[in-house]
DNA sequence: AGTGGGACCTGTCCGC
DNA sequence: TGCGGACAGGTCCCAC
């Protein structure tokens, strides 16, 4: 599912329950997700307290008072839901049918919170492309998943100048460059398509076009940086995009998908004012790109 | 350097 | 109704 806005939505949903909670028990229902769980996974968490929940790129990070960090990635179809204590499952909690199949409940964190015992945080992932790992806090930055991660698009580093510097001289298409987590970490297929459309840039243009010969940012570089930021912020405000699997942790749907200008709109009219084009789909590095050939020339 | 393919999985949808 | 194929928000690895 989840690109940065969806992961951020999940983080905000989990934080009130997870932060400060004592992990009373960990139910691990299979030996692996995409990768095997680390040795002693449940034991290393049991009886420990979660001190903080954060996000880096598309990763959720839970700081544990043992100085470990619980790393969680949702892959394509991972989701979390919270079930309250004694009152058995609130009606309407699973607004989305997909992630209520208990067959795919792979991890259950049983918690004791300030509200008392009984709250559960449940990780469900039909496709099992997600994964979890446990590393000590000081080792996190050197961890293979994080070592080569690029900049946070919502942080201060993202600017036209930065894009120009990162992409200068590169022939790979803009679409591929923006999807590459080594440059910018957190963008995925949807938001890359949307950002390119909003900026009027072709997904097939070489990434190096964002830099002039002297290495300064081209005109559109600043605009692209601003649009990336704006789209992510709008999507977070909307609770993310719910296509198939993403729900907020209380089961309600994000609604940014209603704001898509190009994603999954093949054949429909371009929404650029005055543009008569229609949205086309092409495949780049094995993934669908949606764009308007008319105004993203 | 960059692309293309396949891999990992399950589920859904569409055309025949 | 059934079946096969295409496709899905991510990422890694390998061959060219």
Coordinates of C-alpha atoms (C1' of nucleotides) in Angstrom, one line a residue:
Chain A
X1 CA 0.0 0.0 0.0
X2 CA 1.8 2.6 1.6
X3 CA 3.8 5.5 0.5
X4 CA 5.0 8.2 2.9
X5 CA 1.5 9.7 3.5
X6 CA 0.0 6.4 4.4
X7 CA 2.8 5.4 6.7
X8 CA 2.6 8.8 8.3
X9 CA -1.1 8.3 8.8
X10 CA -0.5 5.0 10.4
X11 CA 2.1 6.4 12.7
X12 CA -0.3 9.1 13.9
X13 CA -3.0 6.6 14.4
X14 CA -0.8 4.2 16.4
X15 CA 1.0 6.8 18.5
X16 CA -1.6 7.5 21.2
X17 CA -1.9 3.8 21.9
X18 CA 1.6 2.6 21.3
X19 CA 3.7 5.3 22.8
X20 CA 4.3 4.7 26.5
X21 CA 2.6 1.3 26.4
X22 CA 4.0 -1.8 28.0
X23 CA 4.3 -4.7 25.6
X24 CA 2.8 -7.5 27.7
X25 CA 2.9 -10.2 25.1
X26 CA 3.8 -10.6 21.4
X27 CA 1.9 -13.0 19.3
X28 CA 4.0 -13.9 16.3
X29 CA 1.9 -16.2 14.0
X30 CA 4.5 -17.2 11.5
X31 CA 8.3 -17.4 11.2
X32 CA 8.6 -14.8 8.5
X33 CA 7.0 -12.0 6.5
X34 CA 9.1 -11.0 3.5
X35 CA 12.1 -11.9 5.7
X36 CA 12.4 -14.1 8.7
X37 CA 11.7 -12.3 12.0
X38 CA 15.0 -11.7 13.9
X39 CA 16.0 -14.3 16.5
X40 CA 14.2 -13.8 19.7
X41 CA 11.8 -11.3 18.3
X42 CA 8.9 -11.8 20.7
X43 CA 11.2 -12.3 23.7
X44 CA 13.2 -9.1 23.1
X45 CA 10.0 -7.1 23.1
X46 CA 8.0 -8.7 25.9
X47 CA 7.9 -6.8 29.1
X48 CA 9.5 -3.7 27.4
X49 CA 8.0 -0.3 27.0
X50 CA 7.6 1.7 23.8
X51 CA 9.1 5.1 24.3
X52 CA 8.4 6.7 21.0
X53 CA 7.0 6.1 17.6
X54 CA 8.4 7.7 14.5
X55 CA 8.7 7.4 10.7
X56 CA 11.7 7.5 8.3
X57 CA 10.7 7.2 4.7
X58 CA 8.2 4.4 4.5
X59 CA 9.5 2.8 7.7
X60 CA 7.7 2.9 11.0
X61 CA 10.1 3.0 14.0
X62 CA 9.2 2.1 17.6
X63 CA 11.8 3.0 20.2
X64 CA 11.9 0.4 22.9
X65 CA 13.2 1.1 26.4
X66 CA 15.7 -1.7 26.0
X67 CA 17.5 0.6 23.5
X68 CA 16.3 -1.5 20.6
X69 CA 14.3 0.0 17.7
X70 CA 11.5 -2.0 16.2
X71 CA 11.6 -1.5 12.5
X72 CA 8.3 -2.0 10.6
X73 CA 7.7 -1.8 6.9
X74 CA 4.2 -2.3 5.4
X75 CA 5.3 -3.6 2.0
X76 CA 2.4 -3.4 -0.5
X77 CA -0.5 -4.6 1.6
X78 CA 0.4 -4.3 5.3
X79 CA -1.9 -2.5 7.7
X80 CA -2.3 -2.0 11.4
X81 CA -5.5 -1.9 13.4
X82 CA -6.1 -1.3 17.0
X83 CA -8.5 -3.3 19.0
X84 CA -9.6 -1.9 22.3
X85 CA -9.5 -3.8 25.5
X86 CA -12.5 -5.4 27.1
X87 CA -15.2 -4.0 24.9
X88 CA -15.0 -6.4 22.1
X89 CA -14.3 -4.9 18.8
X90 CA -16.0 -1.7 18.2
X91 CA -18.7 -1.9 15.5
X92 CA -17.7 -0.4 12.3
X93 CA -14.1 -0.6 13.1
X94 CA -13.2 -2.4 10.0
X95 CA -14.5 0.0 7.4
X96 CA -12.4 -1.8 5.0
X97 CA -13.1 -5.5 4.6
X98 CA -9.7 -6.4 3.3
X99 CA -7.7 -6.2 6.4
X100 CA -10.1 -8.0 8.7
X101 CA -9.3 -11.5 7.5
X102 CA -7.6 -13.0 10.6
X103 CA -5.8 -15.4 8.4
X104 CA -3.4 -12.6 7.7
X105 CA -3.0 -11.3 11.2
X106 CA 0.7 -12.0 11.5
X107 CA 1.7 -10.1 14.6
X108 CA -0.3 -9.0 17.6
X109 CA 1.1 -6.7 20.2
X110 CA -0.8 -7.1 23.5
X111 CA -0.4 -3.9 25.5
X112 CA -0.9 -2.4 28.9
X113 CA -1.6 1.3 28.5
X114 CA -2.6 4.1 30.8
X115 CA -6.1 3.1 30.0
X116 CA -5.5 -0.4 31.4
X117 CA -4.7 -3.8 29.9
X118 CA -6.2 -5.4 26.9
X119 CA -5.4 -3.1 24.0
X120 CA -4.0 -4.9 21.0
X121 CA -2.1 -3.6 17.9
X122 CA -2.5 -6.0 15.1
X123 CA -0.4 -6.3 12.0
X124 CA -2.2 -7.7 9.0
X125 CA -0.5 -8.3 5.6
X126 CA -2.0 -10.5 2.9
X127 CA 0.9 -10.4 0.5
X128 CA 3.6 -10.4 3.2
X129 CA 5.9 -8.0 1.4
X130 CA 6.2 -6.2 4.7
X131 CA 8.8 -7.0 7.3
X132 CA 9.9 -6.3 10.8
X133 CA 13.3 -6.1 12.4
X134 CA 14.9 -5.3 15.7
X135 CA 18.2 -3.5 16.0
X136 CA 19.9 -1.5 18.7
X137 CA 19.4 2.3 18.4
X138 CA 23.0 3.1 17.6
X139 CA 23.1 0.6 14.8
X140 CA 20.1 2.0 13.0
X141 CA 21.8 4.4 10.7
X142 CA 24.2 1.8 9.5
X143 CA 21.5 -0.7 9.0
X144 CA 21.2 -1.9 5.4
X145 CA 17.7 -0.5 5.0
X146 CA 18.7 2.9 6.2
X147 CA 22.3 3.4 5.1
X148 CA 21.5 4.4 1.6
X149 CA 18.2 6.2 2.2
X150 CA 17.9 9.6 0.6
X151 CA 16.4 12.7 2.0
X152 CA 13.0 13.2 3.7
X153 CA 10.8 15.0 1.2
X154 CA 9.0 16.9 4.0
X155 CA 12.3 18.0 5.6
X156 CA 14.2 21.2 4.8
X157 CA 16.6 19.5 2.4
X158 CA 14.1 19.2 -0.5
X159 CA 14.5 22.1 -2.8
X160 CA 15.0 22.8 -6.5
X161 CA 18.7 23.2 -5.8
X162 CA 18.9 19.8 -4.2
X163 CA 17.0 18.1 -7.0
X164 CA 19.3 19.7 -9.5
X165 CA 22.4 18.5 -7.6
X166 CA 21.1 15.0 -7.2
X167 CA 19.9 14.6 -10.7
X168 CA 22.5 16.5 -12.7
X169 CA 23.9 14.5 -15.6
X170 CA 21.5 11.6 -15.1
X171 CA 19.8 10.1 -18.1
X172 CA 17.4 8.0 -16.2
X173 CA 13.8 9.1 -16.6
X174 CA 12.4 11.5 -14.0
X175 CA 9.9 8.8 -13.0
X176 CA 12.7 6.4 -12.1
X177 CA 14.8 9.0 -10.4
X178 CA 11.9 10.1 -8.1
X179 CA 11.0 6.5 -7.3
X180 CA 14.6 5.7 -6.3
X181 CA 14.8 5.8 -2.5
X182 CA 18.5 6.7 -2.6
X183 CA 17.6 10.2 -3.8
X184 CA 14.3 11.0 -2.1
X185 CA 13.0 8.5 0.4
X186 CA 9.3 8.0 0.7
X187 CA 7.8 8.7 -2.7
X188 CA 6.1 5.8 -4.4
X189 CA 4.2 5.3 -7.7
X190 CA 1.1 7.3 -6.9
X191 CA 2.7 10.5 -5.6
X192 CA 5.5 10.5 -8.2
X193 CA 2.9 10.4 -11.0
X194 CA 0.9 13.2 -9.3
X195 CA 3.8 15.4 -8.7
X196 CA 5.0 15.2 -12.3
X197 CA 1.6 16.0 -13.6
X198 CA 1.2 19.0 -11.3
X199 CA 4.5 20.3 -12.5
X200 CA 3.9 19.6 -16.1
X201 CA 6.9 17.4 -16.5
X202 CA 7.1 14.3 -18.6
X203 CA 7.9 11.2 -16.7
X204 CA 10.2 10.2 -19.5
X205 CA 12.4 13.3 -19.5
X206 CA 15.9 12.6 -18.3
X207 CA 16.3 13.5 -14.7
X208 CA 19.3 15.6 -15.6
X209 CA 17.0 18.2 -17.1
X210 CA 16.3 19.6 -13.7
X211 CA 19.8 21.1 -13.7
X212 CA 21.2 23.6 -16.2
X213 CA 24.6 23.2 -17.7
X214 CA 26.1 25.2 -14.9
X215 CA 24.5 22.9 -12.4
X216 CA 21.9 25.4 -11.2
X217 CA 18.3 24.4 -10.8
X218 CA 16.2 24.6 -13.9
X219 CA 13.0 26.5 -13.7
X220 CA 10.8 23.5 -13.1
X221 CA 13.1 22.2 -10.3
X222 CA 11.8 24.5 -7.7
X223 CA 8.2 23.9 -8.8
X224 CA 8.7 20.2 -8.6
X225 CA 10.1 20.3 -5.1
X226 CA 7.2 22.5 -4.0
X227 CA 4.7 20.3 -5.6
X228 CA 6.1 17.1 -4.0
X229 CA 5.9 18.7 -0.6
X230 CA 2.4 20.0 -1.2
X231 CA 1.0 16.7 -2.5
X232 CA 2.4 14.8 0.4
X233 CA 1.0 17.3 2.9
X234 CA -2.4 17.2 1.2
X235 CA -2.4 13.5 1.3
X236 CA -1.5 13.3 4.9
X237 CA -4.3 15.7 5.7
X238 CA -6.7 13.4 3.9
X239 CA -5.6 10.4 5.9
X240 CA -3.7 8.9 2.9
X241 CA -5.0 7.2 -0.2
X242 CA -7.2 4.1 0.2
X243 CA -7.0 2.0 -2.9
X244 CA -7.2 -1.6 -1.7
X245 CA -5.5 -2.0 1.6
X246 CA -4.8 1.2 3.3
X247 CA -7.1 2.2 6.1
X248 CA -6.3 4.4 9.1
X249 CA -5.7 2.5 12.2
X250 CA -9.3 3.0 13.3
X251 CA -10.4 1.3 10.1
X252 CA -11.6 4.5 8.4
X253 CA -10.5 5.1 4.9
X254 CA -8.2 7.8 3.7
X255 CA -9.7 9.8 0.9
X256 CA -6.8 11.3 -1.0
X257 CA -7.6 8.9 -3.9
X258 CA -10.5 11.2 -4.8
X259 CA -7.9 13.9 -5.5
X260 CA -5.8 11.9 -8.0
X261 CA -5.3 13.8 -11.1
X262 CA -3.6 11.0 -13.1
X263 CA -3.1 7.9 -11.0
X264 CA -5.4 5.1 -12.2
X265 CA -7.2 7.5 -14.5
X266 CA -6.2 6.1 -17.9
X267 CA -8.4 7.3 -20.7
X268 CA -10.1 10.0 -18.5
X269 CA -9.8 13.7 -19.2
X270 CA -6.8 15.7 -18.0
X271 CA -7.6 18.1 -15.3
X272 CA -5.2 20.7 -16.2
X273 CA -7.3 23.8 -17.0
X274 CA -7.5 24.3 -20.7
X275 CA -5.9 21.0 -21.5
X276 CA -7.8 18.8 -23.9
X277 CA -5.6 15.8 -23.4
X278 CA -6.5 12.5 -21.7
X279 CA -4.6 10.4 -19.3
X280 CA -2.4 7.7 -20.7
X281 CA -0.6 4.8 -19.1
X282 CA 2.9 3.5 -19.9
X283 CA 5.2 1.1 -18.2
X284 CA 8.5 2.3 -16.9
X285 CA 10.9 -0.1 -15.1
X286 CA 8.0 -2.5 -14.8
X287 CA 5.6 -0.1 -13.2
X288 CA 2.6 1.8 -14.5
X289 CA 3.1 5.5 -15.1
X290 CA 0.0 7.6 -15.5
X291 CA 0.4 11.0 -17.2
X292 CA -1.0 13.4 -19.7
X293 CA 0.9 13.3 -22.9
X294 CA -0.5 16.6 -23.9
X295 CA 0.5 18.9 -21.0
X296 CA 3.4 16.8 -19.7
X297 CA 5.4 17.1 -22.8
Chain B
dA1 C1' 24.9 4.0 -15.7
dG2 C1' 20.6 2.3 -16.7
dT3 C1' 17.2 -1.1 -18.1
dG4 C1' 14.6 -5.2 -18.0
dG5 C1' 13.4 -9.2 -16.0
dG6 C1' 12.3 -12.0 -12.2
dA7 C1' 11.7 -12.8 -7.4
dC8 C1' 8.9 -12.5 -3.1
dC9 C1' 3.0 -13.3 -2.0
dT10 C1' -2.2 -13.0 -2.1
dG11 C1' -6.3 -11.2 -3.9
dT12 C1' -9.3 -9.0 -7.3
dC13 C1' -10.9 -8.0 -11.6
dC14 C1' -11.7 -8.6 -16.5
dG15 C1' -12.3 -11.1 -20.7
dC16 C1' -13.4 -15.4 -22.8
Chain C
dT1 C1' -19.7 -20.2 -13.4
dG2 C1' -14.9 -21.2 -14.1
dC3 C1' -10.3 -20.3 -15.6
dG4 C1' -6.3 -17.8 -17.1
dG5 C1' -4.0 -13.6 -17.3
dA6 C1' -3.0 -9.0 -15.9
dC7 C1' -2.5 -6.1 -12.3
dA8 C1' -1.6 -4.1 -7.5
dG9 C1' 0.7 1.4 -3.1
dG10 C1' 7.5 -2.0 -2.4
dT11 C1' 12.0 -3.5 -2.7
dC12 C1' 16.0 -6.6 -3.9
dC13 C1' 19.0 -9.1 -7.0
dC14 C1' 20.9 -10.4 -11.3
dA15 C1' 22.1 -10.3 -16.2
dC16 C1' 22.8 -7.5 -20.1

